[in-house]
Coordinates of C-alpha atoms in Angstrom, one line a residue:
M1 CA -20.6 11.3 -25.8
R2 CA -22.6 11.8 -22.6
Q3 CA -20.9 8.8 -21.1
V4 CA -17.5 10.1 -21.9
V5 CA -18.3 13.4 -20.2
A6 CA -19.7 11.6 -17.1
E7 CA -16.5 9.4 -17.0
W8 CA -14.4 12.6 -17.2
V9 CA -16.4 14.1 -14.3
L10 CA -15.8 11.0 -12.2
M11 CA -12.2 10.4 -13.1
H12 CA -11.0 14.0 -12.4
E13 CA -13.5 15.0 -9.7
I14 CA -15.1 17.7 -11.8
S15 CA -18.1 19.7 -10.5
F16 CA -21.5 18.6 -12.0
S17 CA -22.2 22.3 -12.8
M18 CA -19.2 22.4 -15.1
V19 CA -21.3 20.9 -17.9
E20 CA -23.6 24.0 -17.7
D21 CA -20.8 26.4 -18.2
E22 CA -21.2 28.4 -21.5
G23 CA -17.6 28.1 -22.4
F24 CA -17.5 24.4 -21.9
N25 CA -20.6 23.9 -24.2
R26 CA -19.2 26.2 -26.8
M27 CA -16.0 24.2 -26.9
M28 CA -17.9 21.0 -27.1
R29 CA -20.1 22.2 -30.0
C30 CA -16.9 23.3 -31.8
A31 CA -15.4 19.9 -31.4
Q32 CA -18.7 18.0 -32.1
P33 CA -21.5 20.0 -33.8
L34 CA -24.1 17.5 -32.8
W35 CA -23.4 18.1 -29.1
E36 CA -26.5 19.0 -27.1
R37 CA -26.3 20.9 -23.8
I38 CA -27.0 18.8 -20.7
S39 CA -27.8 19.8 -17.2
R40 CA -26.0 19.1 -14.0
F41 CA -28.8 16.7 -13.0
K42 CA -28.4 14.7 -16.2
V43 CA -24.7 14.3 -15.8
K44 CA -25.2 13.3 -12.1
K45 CA -27.7 10.6 -13.4
D46 CA -25.1 9.4 -15.9
C47 CA -22.5 9.2 -13.1
V48 CA -24.9 7.1 -11.1
T49 CA -25.3 4.7 -14.0
I50 CA -21.6 4.4 -14.5
Y51 CA -21.2 3.8 -10.7
N52 CA -23.7 0.9 -10.8
N53 CA -22.1 -0.6 -13.9
E54 CA -18.6 -0.4 -12.4
K55 CA -19.8 -1.8 -9.1
A56 CA -21.3 -4.9 -10.9
K57 CA -17.9 -5.4 -12.7
L58 CA -16.0 -5.1 -9.4
K59 CA -18.4 -7.6 -7.7
R60 CA -17.7 -10.2 -10.4
L61 CA -13.9 -9.6 -10.0
L62 CA -14.1 -10.0 -6.2
D63 CA -16.2 -13.1 -6.5
A64 CA -13.4 -14.7 -8.5
T65 CA -10.7 -13.7 -5.9
S66 CA -10.0 -16.2 -3.1
K67 CA -8.4 -13.8 -0.6
M68 CA -8.0 -10.1 -0.2
S69 CA -6.7 -7.5 2.3
L70 CA -8.1 -4.1 3.4
T71 CA -6.8 -0.7 4.3
T72 CA -8.8 2.0 6.1
N73 CA -8.5 5.7 6.5
L74 CA -10.5 8.6 7.9
W75 CA -11.3 11.7 5.8
K76 CA -12.7 14.9 7.2
S77 CA -15.2 17.2 5.6
K78 CA -14.0 20.8 5.7
N79 CA -17.4 22.5 5.9
Q80 CA -19.7 19.9 7.4
K81 CA -17.3 18.8 10.2
M82 CA -18.1 15.2 9.3
E83 CA -15.8 12.2 9.1
Y84 CA -15.8 9.5 6.5
M85 CA -14.1 6.2 6.3
V86 CA -12.6 5.0 3.1
I87 CA -12.2 1.2 2.8
T88 CA -9.9 -0.1 0.1
V89 CA -9.4 -3.7 -1.0
H90 CA -6.1 -5.0 -2.2
F91 CA -5.5 -8.3 -4.1
I92 CA -3.5 -9.9 -6.8
D93 CA -5.5 -11.0 -9.8
S94 CA -5.2 -14.2 -11.9
N95 CA -2.6 -12.4 -14.1
W96 CA -0.5 -11.7 -11.1
K97 CA -1.2 -7.9 -11.2
L98 CA -1.6 -6.0 -8.0
Q99 CA -5.0 -4.5 -7.8
K100 CA -6.5 -1.8 -5.5
R101 CA -10.1 -0.6 -5.4
V102 CA -12.1 1.6 -3.1
L103 CA -14.9 -0.5 -1.7
S104 CA -16.7 2.1 0.4
F105 CA -16.6 5.7 1.4
V106 CA -19.1 6.0 4.3
H107 CA -19.9 8.6 6.9
V108 CA -18.9 7.5 10.4
P109 CA -21.1 9.4 12.9
P110 CA -19.6 10.7 16.2
P111 CA -18.2 9.8 18.6
R112 CA -16.5 7.5 16.2
R113 CA -15.8 4.8 18.8
G114 CA -14.1 1.5 18.0
I115 CA -17.5 -0.2 17.7
D116 CA -18.6 2.4 15.2
I117 CA -15.6 1.7 13.0
Y118 CA -16.2 -2.0 13.4
N119 CA -19.8 -1.6 12.2
A120 CA -18.7 0.4 9.2
I121 CA -16.1 -2.1 8.1
Y122 CA -18.3 -5.2 8.8
N123 CA -21.4 -3.8 7.0
C124 CA -19.2 -3.0 4.0
L125 CA -17.8 -6.5 3.9
M126 CA -21.3 -8.0 4.2
G127 CA -22.6 -5.7 1.5
W128 CA -20.0 -7.0 -0.9
G129 CA -20.2 -10.6 0.3
V130 CA -16.5 -10.9 1.0
E131 CA -16.5 -11.2 4.8
H132 CA -15.1 -14.8 4.5
K133 CA -12.2 -13.8 2.2
I134 CA -10.4 -11.2 4.3
M135 CA -6.7 -12.0 4.8
S136 CA -5.7 -8.9 6.8
I137 CA -6.7 -5.3 7.6
S138 CA -4.1 -2.5 7.8
M139 CA -4.9 0.4 10.1
D140 CA -3.3 3.4 11.8
N141 CA -2.2 3.0 15.4
A142 CA -5.2 4.5 17.2
S143 CA -7.0 3.1 20.2
A144 CA -10.4 3.1 18.5
N145 CA -8.9 1.1 15.6
D146 CA -7.5 -1.4 18.1
V147 CA -11.1 -1.8 19.5
A148 CA -12.5 -2.3 16.0
M149 CA -9.9 -4.9 15.2
H150 CA -10.6 -6.8 18.4
H151 CA -14.3 -7.0 17.4
L152 CA -13.5 -8.0 13.8
K153 CA -11.0 -10.6 14.9
R154 CA -13.4 -12.1 17.4
N155 CA -16.2 -12.2 14.9
F156 CA -14.2 -13.8 12.1
S157 CA -12.5 -16.3 14.5
R158 CA -15.9 -17.5 15.6
T159 CA -16.7 -18.6 12.1
R160 CA -13.1 -19.8 11.5
K161 CA -12.5 -17.4 8.7
L162 CA -9.1 -16.2 9.7
L163 CA -5.9 -17.7 8.4
C164 CA -3.6 -19.2 11.1
G165 CA -5.8 -18.0 13.9
G166 CA -5.5 -14.4 12.8
K167 CA -1.7 -14.0 13.5
I168 CA -1.3 -11.8 10.4
F169 CA -4.9 -10.3 10.5
H170 CA -4.1 -6.9 12.1
V171 CA -1.4 -5.0 10.3
R172 CA -0.3 -1.7 11.9
C173 CA 0.5 1.0 9.3
C174 CA 4.3 1.0 9.1
A175 CA 4.4 4.5 7.5
H176 CA 2.5 5.8 10.5
I177 CA 4.9 4.3 12.9
L178 CA 7.9 5.8 11.0
N179 CA 6.1 9.2 11.1
L180 CA 5.7 8.9 14.9
M181 CA 9.4 8.1 15.2
V182 CA 10.5 11.0 13.0
Q183 CA 8.3 13.5 14.7
D184 CA 9.7 12.5 18.1
G185 CA 13.2 13.0 16.7
L186 CA 12.5 16.4 15.2
G187 CA 11.1 17.6 18.4
Q188 CA 14.6 17.7 19.9
I189 CA 15.7 20.4 17.4
K190 CA 12.5 22.4 17.0
E191 CA 14.2 25.7 17.7
V192 CA 16.8 25.1 15.0
I193 CA 14.1 24.1 12.5
Q194 CA 12.2 27.2 13.4
N195 CA 15.2 29.4 12.6
V196 CA 15.6 27.8 9.2
R197 CA 11.9 28.2 8.5
E198 CA 12.0 31.9 9.5
S199 CA 15.1 32.4 7.3
V200 CA 13.4 31.0 4.2
L201 CA 10.2 32.9 5.0
Y202 CA 12.2 36.2 5.3
I203 CA 14.0 35.7 2.0
N204 CA 10.9 34.7 0.1
A205 CA 8.9 37.7 1.5
S206 CA 10.5 40.2 -1.0
D207 CA 11.5 40.0 -4.7
A208 CA 14.4 42.3 -3.9
R209 CA 15.7 39.9 -1.2
L210 CA 15.3 36.9 -3.6
I211 CA 17.3 38.7 -6.2
D212 CA 20.1 39.6 -3.8
F213 CA 20.1 36.1 -2.4
S214 CA 20.3 34.6 -5.9
K215 CA 23.3 36.8 -6.7
I216 CA 25.1 35.5 -3.6
V217 CA 24.3 31.9 -4.6
K218 CA 25.7 32.5 -8.1
T219 CA 28.8 34.3 -6.6
L220 CA 29.5 31.3 -4.4
S221 CA 28.9 28.8 -7.2
L222 CA 26.3 27.0 -5.2
P223 CA 23.6 24.9 -6.9
T224 CA 20.5 26.8 -7.7
R225 CA 17.7 25.6 -5.5
K226 CA 14.2 27.0 -4.9
L227 CA 13.7 27.9 -1.2
I228 CA 10.9 25.6 0.0
L229 CA 8.7 26.5 3.0
D230 CA 7.5 23.4 4.7
C231 CA 4.1 22.2 6.0
K232 CA 4.6 21.6 9.7
T233 CA 2.3 18.5 9.7
R234 CA 4.3 16.8 6.9
W235 CA 7.7 15.7 8.1
N236 CA 8.9 15.0 4.6
S237 CA 8.4 18.7 3.7
T238 CA 10.4 19.7 6.8
Y239 CA 13.1 17.3 5.6
Q240 CA 13.0 19.0 2.1
L241 CA 13.2 22.4 3.8
L242 CA 16.3 21.4 5.8
S243 CA 18.0 19.5 3.0
T244 CA 17.6 22.4 0.6
A245 CA 18.5 25.1 3.0
V246 CA 21.7 23.4 4.3
V247 CA 23.2 23.3 0.8
L248 CA 22.8 27.1 0.7
K249 CA 24.0 27.7 4.3
N250 CA 27.0 29.9 3.2
A251 CA 24.6 32.0 1.1
F252 CA 22.4 32.6 4.2
S253 CA 25.4 33.6 6.3
M254 CA 26.6 36.0 3.7
Y255 CA 23.2 37.5 3.3
S256 CA 22.9 38.0 7.0
D257 CA 26.1 40.2 6.8
M258 CA 24.4 42.4 4.2
D259 CA 21.0 42.7 5.9
D260 CA 20.9 43.9 9.5
H261 CA 17.2 43.0 9.8
F262 CA 17.9 39.4 9.0
N263 CA 18.3 38.0 12.5
T264 CA 17.1 34.4 12.3
C265 CA 20.1 33.0 10.3
P266 CA 21.2 29.7 12.0
T267 CA 24.6 29.6 13.5
Q268 CA 27.4 27.4 12.3
E269 CA 26.7 25.0 15.1
E270 CA 23.0 24.9 14.2
W271 CA 23.8 24.2 10.5
E272 CA 25.9 21.2 11.7
K273 CA 22.9 19.9 13.5
V274 CA 20.8 20.3 10.4
E275 CA 23.3 18.4 8.3
L276 CA 23.3 15.5 10.8
V277 CA 19.5 15.5 11.0
C278 CA 19.2 15.4 7.2
E279 CA 21.7 12.5 7.0
I280 CA 19.5 10.5 9.5
L281 CA 16.2 11.5 7.9
G282 CA 17.4 10.6 4.4
G283 CA 17.1 6.9 5.3
F284 CA 13.6 7.3 6.7
N285 CA 12.5 9.3 3.7
R286 CA 13.7 6.6 1.3
T287 CA 12.1 3.8 3.3
T288 CA 8.7 5.6 3.6
N289 CA 8.6 6.2 -0.2
L290 CA 9.5 2.6 -0.9
I291 CA 7.0 0.9 1.4
S292 CA 4.2 3.2 0.5
G293 CA 4.0 2.2 -3.2
S294 CA 0.7 0.9 -4.5
D295 CA 1.9 -0.6 -7.8
Y296 CA 4.1 -3.3 -6.4
P297 CA 4.2 -5.6 -3.3
T298 CA 5.7 -4.0 -0.2
A299 CA 5.4 -6.6 2.5
N300 CA 8.5 -8.5 1.2
L301 CA 10.6 -5.4 1.2
F302 CA 10.1 -4.2 4.7
L303 CA 12.4 -6.5 6.7
Q304 CA 15.4 -5.1 4.9
E305 CA 14.2 -1.6 5.5
I306 CA 13.7 -2.2 9.2
Y307 CA 17.1 -3.7 9.4
G308 CA 18.5 -0.6 7.8
I309 CA 16.7 1.7 10.2
K310 CA 18.0 -0.4 13.2
I311 CA 21.5 0.0 11.9
I312 CA 21.1 3.8 11.7
L313 CA 19.7 4.0 15.2
D314 CA 22.4 1.7 16.7
R315 CA 25.1 3.7 15.0
Q316 CA 24.0 7.0 16.3
V317 CA 22.8 6.2 19.8
S318 CA 26.3 6.4 21.2
D319 CA 27.1 9.7 19.4
D320 CA 29.3 12.2 21.2
R321 CA 26.8 15.0 20.7
A322 CA 24.1 15.1 23.2
F323 CA 21.3 16.3 20.9
V324 CA 21.9 13.4 18.5
R325 CA 21.8 10.9 21.4
D326 CA 18.6 12.5 22.7
M327 CA 17.0 12.4 19.3
I328 CA 17.9 8.8 18.6
L329 CA 16.8 7.6 22.1
K330 CA 13.4 9.1 21.4
M331 CA 13.2 7.3 18.1
K332 CA 14.5 4.0 19.6
L333 CA 11.7 4.1 22.1
K334 CA 9.1 4.1 19.3
F335 CA 11.1 1.5 17.4
D336 CA 11.1 -0.9 20.4
K337 CA 7.5 -0.2 21.2
Y338 CA 6.2 -1.3 17.8
W339 CA 8.9 -3.5 16.4
G340 CA 10.6 -4.9 19.5
D341 CA 8.6 -8.1 18.9
C342 CA 8.8 -10.1 15.7
N343 CA 6.6 -8.8 12.9
M344 CA 5.2 -12.0 11.6
L345 CA 3.9 -10.6 8.3
M346 CA 7.1 -8.9 7.1
S347 CA 9.1 -12.0 8.2
I348 CA 7.0 -14.4 6.2
A349 CA 6.8 -12.1 3.2
S350 CA 10.6 -11.8 3.1
V351 CA 10.9 -15.7 3.1
L352 CA 8.5 -15.7 0.1
D353 CA 10.9 -13.4 -1.8
P354 CA 13.0 -15.9 -3.9
R355 CA 16.1 -13.6 -3.6
W356 CA 16.3 -14.2 0.2
K357 CA 14.0 -17.0 1.5
M358 CA 15.1 -17.9 5.0
R359 CA 18.5 -16.2 4.6
A360 CA 17.0 -12.7 5.2
I361 CA 15.7 -13.5 8.7
E362 CA 18.8 -15.7 9.5
F363 CA 21.0 -12.7 8.8
S364 CA 18.9 -9.8 10.2
F365 CA 17.2 -11.2 13.3
P366 CA 20.5 -11.6 15.3
K367 CA 21.2 -7.9 14.6
I368 CA 17.6 -6.7 15.5
Y369 CA 17.0 -8.9 18.5
T370 CA 19.1 -10.5 21.3
N371 CA 20.7 -13.9 20.4
N372 CA 18.1 -16.0 22.3
K373 CA 15.2 -14.0 21.0
A374 CA 16.5 -14.1 17.5
T375 CA 16.7 -17.9 17.6
Q376 CA 13.2 -18.1 19.0
N377 CA 11.8 -15.7 16.4
I378 CA 13.4 -17.6 13.5
A379 CA 11.8 -20.9 14.8
K380 CA 8.5 -19.1 15.2
V381 CA 8.5 -17.7 11.7
R382 CA 9.2 -21.2 10.3
S383 CA 6.5 -22.7 12.4
I384 CA 3.8 -20.2 11.3
L385 CA 4.9 -20.5 7.7
V386 CA 4.4 -24.3 7.9
K387 CA 1.0 -23.8 9.5
I388 CA -0.2 -21.4 6.9
Y389 CA 1.0 -23.6 4.1
A390 CA -0.8 -26.6 5.7
E391 CA -4.0 -24.6 5.6
Y392 CA -3.6 -23.9 1.9
E393 CA -2.7 -27.5 1.3
S394 CA -5.9 -28.5 3.1
M395 CA -8.0 -26.1 1.1
Q396 CA -6.5 -27.4 -2.1
S397 CA -7.3 -31.0 -1.1
E398 CA -10.9 -30.1 -0.4
I399 CA -11.2 -28.5 -3.9
V400 CA -9.7 -31.6 -5.5
N401 CA -11.9 -34.0 -3.6
E402 CA -15.0 -32.0 -4.5
A403 CA -14.0 -32.0 -8.1
N404 CA -13.3 -35.8 -8.1
F405 CA -16.6 -36.5 -6.3
S406 CA -18.6 -34.6 -8.9
T407 CA -16.9 -36.2 -11.9
V408 CA -16.5 -39.9 -10.9
N409 CA -19.0 -42.3 -12.4
P410 CA -19.6 -45.3 -10.2
S411 CA -20.2 -47.5 -13.2
E412 CA -16.7 -46.9 -14.5
G413 CA -13.6 -48.8 -13.5
V414 CA -12.9 -52.5 -13.0
S415 CA -14.8 -54.4 -10.4
S416 CA -13.1 -57.2 -8.5
S417 CA -16.0 -59.4 -9.5
N418 CA -14.6 -59.5 -13.0
V419 CA -11.5 -61.3 -11.8
P420 CA -11.9 -65.0 -11.4
S421 CA -12.2 -66.0 -7.8
S422 CA -9.7 -68.8 -8.3
S423 CA -7.0 -66.3 -9.3
L424 CA -7.7 -64.3 -6.2
N425 CA -7.3 -67.3 -3.9
S426 CA -4.1 -68.5 -5.6
T427 CA -2.3 -65.1 -5.6
A428 CA -3.5 -63.3 -2.5
L429 CA -1.2 -65.0 0.0
G430 CA 1.9 -64.5 -2.1
F431 CA 1.1 -60.9 -2.9
H432 CA 0.6 -59.9 0.8
E433 CA 3.8 -61.6 1.9
I434 CA 5.8 -59.8 -0.7
C435 CA 4.3 -56.5 0.4
E436 CA 5.1 -57.2 4.0
Y437 CA 8.7 -57.9 3.1
V438 CA 9.1 -54.7 1.1
R439 CA 7.7 -52.7 4.1
T440 CA 10.4 -54.2 6.4
V441 CA 13.4 -53.5 4.1
E442 CA 12.4 -50.2 2.5
T443 CA 12.3 -46.9 4.2
I444 CA 9.8 -44.6 2.6
P445 CA 10.9 -40.9 2.9
P446 CA 8.1 -38.5 4.0
P447 CA 6.7 -36.6 1.0
R448 CA 8.3 -33.2 0.4
S449 CA 6.0 -30.3 0.4
E450 CA 6.3 -27.4 -2.1
L451 CA 7.3 -25.2 0.8
D452 CA 10.2 -27.6 1.7
L453 CA 11.4 -27.7 -1.9
Y454 CA 11.2 -23.9 -2.2
I455 CA 13.2 -23.2 0.9
E456 CA 15.8 -25.9 0.1
E457 CA 16.5 -24.6 -3.3
T458 CA 19.2 -22.0 -3.6
C459 CA 18.2 -18.3 -3.5
L460 CA 17.8 -16.4 -6.7
M461 CA 21.2 -14.8 -7.2
L462 CA 21.0 -11.3 -8.9
D463 CA 23.5 -8.4 -9.2
R464 CA 22.6 -5.2 -7.4
A465 CA 21.2 -3.4 -10.5
T466 CA 19.0 -6.3 -11.5
S467 CA 17.9 -6.9 -7.9
S468 CA 16.7 -3.4 -7.5
S469 CA 14.3 -3.8 -10.4
F470 CA 13.2 -7.3 -9.4
N471 CA 9.5 -8.0 -9.5
A472 CA 8.5 -10.8 -7.2
L473 CA 5.1 -11.2 -8.8
V474 CA 6.7 -11.9 -12.2
W475 CA 8.9 -14.6 -10.7
W476 CA 6.0 -16.3 -8.9
K477 CA 3.8 -16.1 -12.1
E478 CA 6.5 -17.9 -14.0
N479 CA 6.9 -20.5 -11.3
S480 CA 3.2 -21.0 -10.4
M481 CA 3.0 -24.3 -12.2
K482 CA 6.0 -25.6 -10.2
Y483 CA 4.6 -24.4 -6.9
R484 CA 0.8 -24.7 -7.4
I485 CA -0.2 -24.5 -3.8
L486 CA 2.7 -22.2 -2.5
S487 CA 2.1 -19.7 -5.3
K488 CA -1.5 -19.3 -4.2
M489 CA -0.4 -18.7 -0.7
T490 CA 2.2 -16.2 -1.8
R491 CA -0.2 -14.4 -4.0
D492 CA -2.5 -13.7 -1.0
I493 CA 0.4 -12.7 1.4
L494 CA 2.2 -10.4 -1.0
A495 CA -1.1 -8.5 -1.7
I496 CA -1.1 -7.3 2.0
P497 CA -0.2 -3.6 2.2
I498 CA 1.9 -2.6 5.1
T499 CA 0.8 1.1 4.9
T500 CA -2.7 2.5 4.8
V501 CA -2.1 5.3 2.3
A502 CA -0.2 5.9 -1.0
S503 CA 3.2 7.6 -0.9
E504 CA 2.0 11.1 -1.8
A505 CA -0.1 11.3 1.3
T506 CA 2.0 9.1 3.6
F507 CA 4.0 11.9 5.4
S508 CA 1.0 13.9 6.5
A509 CA 0.2 13.9 10.2
R510 CA -3.3 15.1 9.4
S511 CA -6.4 13.2 8.2
H512 CA -7.4 13.6 4.5
I513 CA -9.5 16.6 3.8
I514 CA -12.6 16.5 1.5
D515 CA -12.6 19.7 -0.6
T516 CA -15.2 22.4 -0.4
Y517 CA -17.1 21.2 -3.4
R518 CA -17.5 17.6 -2.3
A519 CA -18.2 18.6 1.3
S520 CA -21.3 20.4 0.1
L521 CA -22.8 17.2 -1.4
A522 CA -24.9 14.6 0.3
P523 CA -22.9 11.6 1.8
E524 CA -24.5 9.2 -0.8
T525 CA -23.3 11.5 -3.7
I526 CA -19.8 11.7 -2.2
Q527 CA -19.8 7.9 -2.1
I528 CA -20.6 7.7 -5.8
L529 CA -18.0 10.3 -6.7
I530 CA -15.2 8.7 -4.6
C531 CA -15.9 5.1 -5.5
G532 CA -17.1 5.7 -9.0
G533 CA -14.0 7.9 -9.7
D534 CA -11.7 5.2 -8.4
W535 CA -13.3 2.4 -10.4
T536 CA -13.4 4.4 -13.6
R537 CA -9.7 5.4 -13.3
S538 CA -8.9 1.7 -12.8
T539 CA -10.9 0.7 -15.9
Y540 CA -8.9 3.1 -18.1
G541 CA -5.6 2.9 -16.3
V542 CA -5.6 6.5 -15.2
K543 CA -3.5 7.5 -12.2
K544 CA -5.1 9.9 -9.7
K545 CA -3.1 13.2 -9.6
F546 CA -3.5 16.5 -7.8
K547 CA -6.4 18.5 -9.1
V548 CA -5.9 20.2 -12.4
N549 CA -7.6 23.3 -13.5
N550 CA -11.1 22.4 -14.8
L551 CA -10.6 24.5 -18.0
F552 CA -7.4 22.7 -18.9
I553 CA -9.1 19.3 -18.5
A554 CA -12.0 20.6 -20.6
Y555 CA -9.5 21.5 -23.3
C556 CA -8.2 17.9 -23.2
I557 CA -11.7 16.7 -23.7
M558 CA -12.2 19.0 -26.6
L559 CA -9.1 17.6 -28.3
F560 CA -10.4 14.1 -27.7
C561 CA -13.9 14.9 -29.2
H562 CA -12.2 16.6 -32.2
N563 CA -10.1 13.5 -32.9
L564 CA -13.3 11.4 -32.5
L565 CA -15.1 13.6 -35.0
M566 CA -12.3 13.5 -37.5
H567 CA -12.2 9.7 -37.2
D568 CA -15.9 9.5 -38.0
I569 CA -15.6 11.8 -41.0
H570 CA -12.7 9.7 -42.3
L571 CA -14.9 6.6 -42.1
L572 CA -17.7 8.4 -44.0
I573 CA -15.2 9.4 -46.8
I574 CA -14.0 5.8 -47.1

């Protein structure tokens, strides 16, 4: 029972002192009469034990994994003014399931230079013994991160641990780039956004105003929507603010006629701007949600999304309205800065999607790049793809040779000494002459690699509904025996995340914040809580959610304990 409580503390980030609460213990005794009160120190000790056990399990899992990718993020401590780095590993296991685990949550001392970030990452990899297995590292677009990646790439290149010379080693967080693009665009209409924000704030400030506003909404037969106030650092919440408010624009206008003090209502021209902005941001919102998923591969999906964004920008850049042109030009500058050159990872990953293969880049590159550059980039993708496959083919040959060397018995087989020498003398000349003749008249085609066969086969044809729910990992699992080498290569590439954070935190422009409770703990204890909690949730298939009231969670534990007790009593009766 103590282990269950400790796992609960880790999984749901509960304070250690919760187990000393009188209400909690009364509830536990009600569910399990044999329950004995424990102290915060005992539950912490139990959490450390679980942490060590889960760490050993994860170590065995990583030892059995050939390649893996990393993401990093910085967290800030609210009270201590300290910064921590969370390092997360991503890989696809032997059952073709995408896995994600927190490897480390360490304090990075100021001034948090690139060399400090490098040391934190490298020490973590050395501690786990996986420094030779890293496929790629996804990081935000910060100068310190670029310095850290430079040192890591140089270190790994020295020992020849990087695939294809490190061409897909450094992955810039695509969600962060999208965020920079959107923030630049929103800056062009900040006065309009402020008017909408002030209008929502004014209505929400009084119950009487809300009642009057609701009556107007009902009179106009408008959809009932809750007025949302945005967080200025989260562009998606600003998008939600605008998209909700614009539906109720007529209600705002009518309310302004009733209330003389309401002087921030946007004009008709401003509402038109909001509608256009929402139309543009809708595509970015959908793309960011899609590429920030953590339960499915994202690298193979991004090329189509980049193409869609390019279409939006090209369509709007010549708009008659000056504010639209200004907004789109700002966004295009960011697009060209980060995606003006061919993104090798997203291109290779799209080829490894059986729905598209080479067709995706053949179709989209001429529309994203100039004609000459498109042709060059297509050839470059094919060349890098062949080189990566050749490395995997070489690795597989080494494995086969080692296996053959360890199993061959020199005493087995037929020795030429067993064949009569007279037979050799009489047949050797004729045999060699026939072989020479065959070589002169027969043309032996070069062997076809799995990559060649895969690309030459037709693409997987699916209708729109089926394609939207298509799981590339399932397809590759089913075809892994057909493409033994290529499937291993694909498994490692599709595990690479193109964003550094999960979707619920993607839109924030701020760093993650450690809550007040955890900020009061020692860095070593925070490491145990963060990593141990992540590993325990993975063990039991529990998704991390926003914090729930401790008493509600305790109530759930009580129900679990009660059911456990009833089960034990039932066994005794039997």
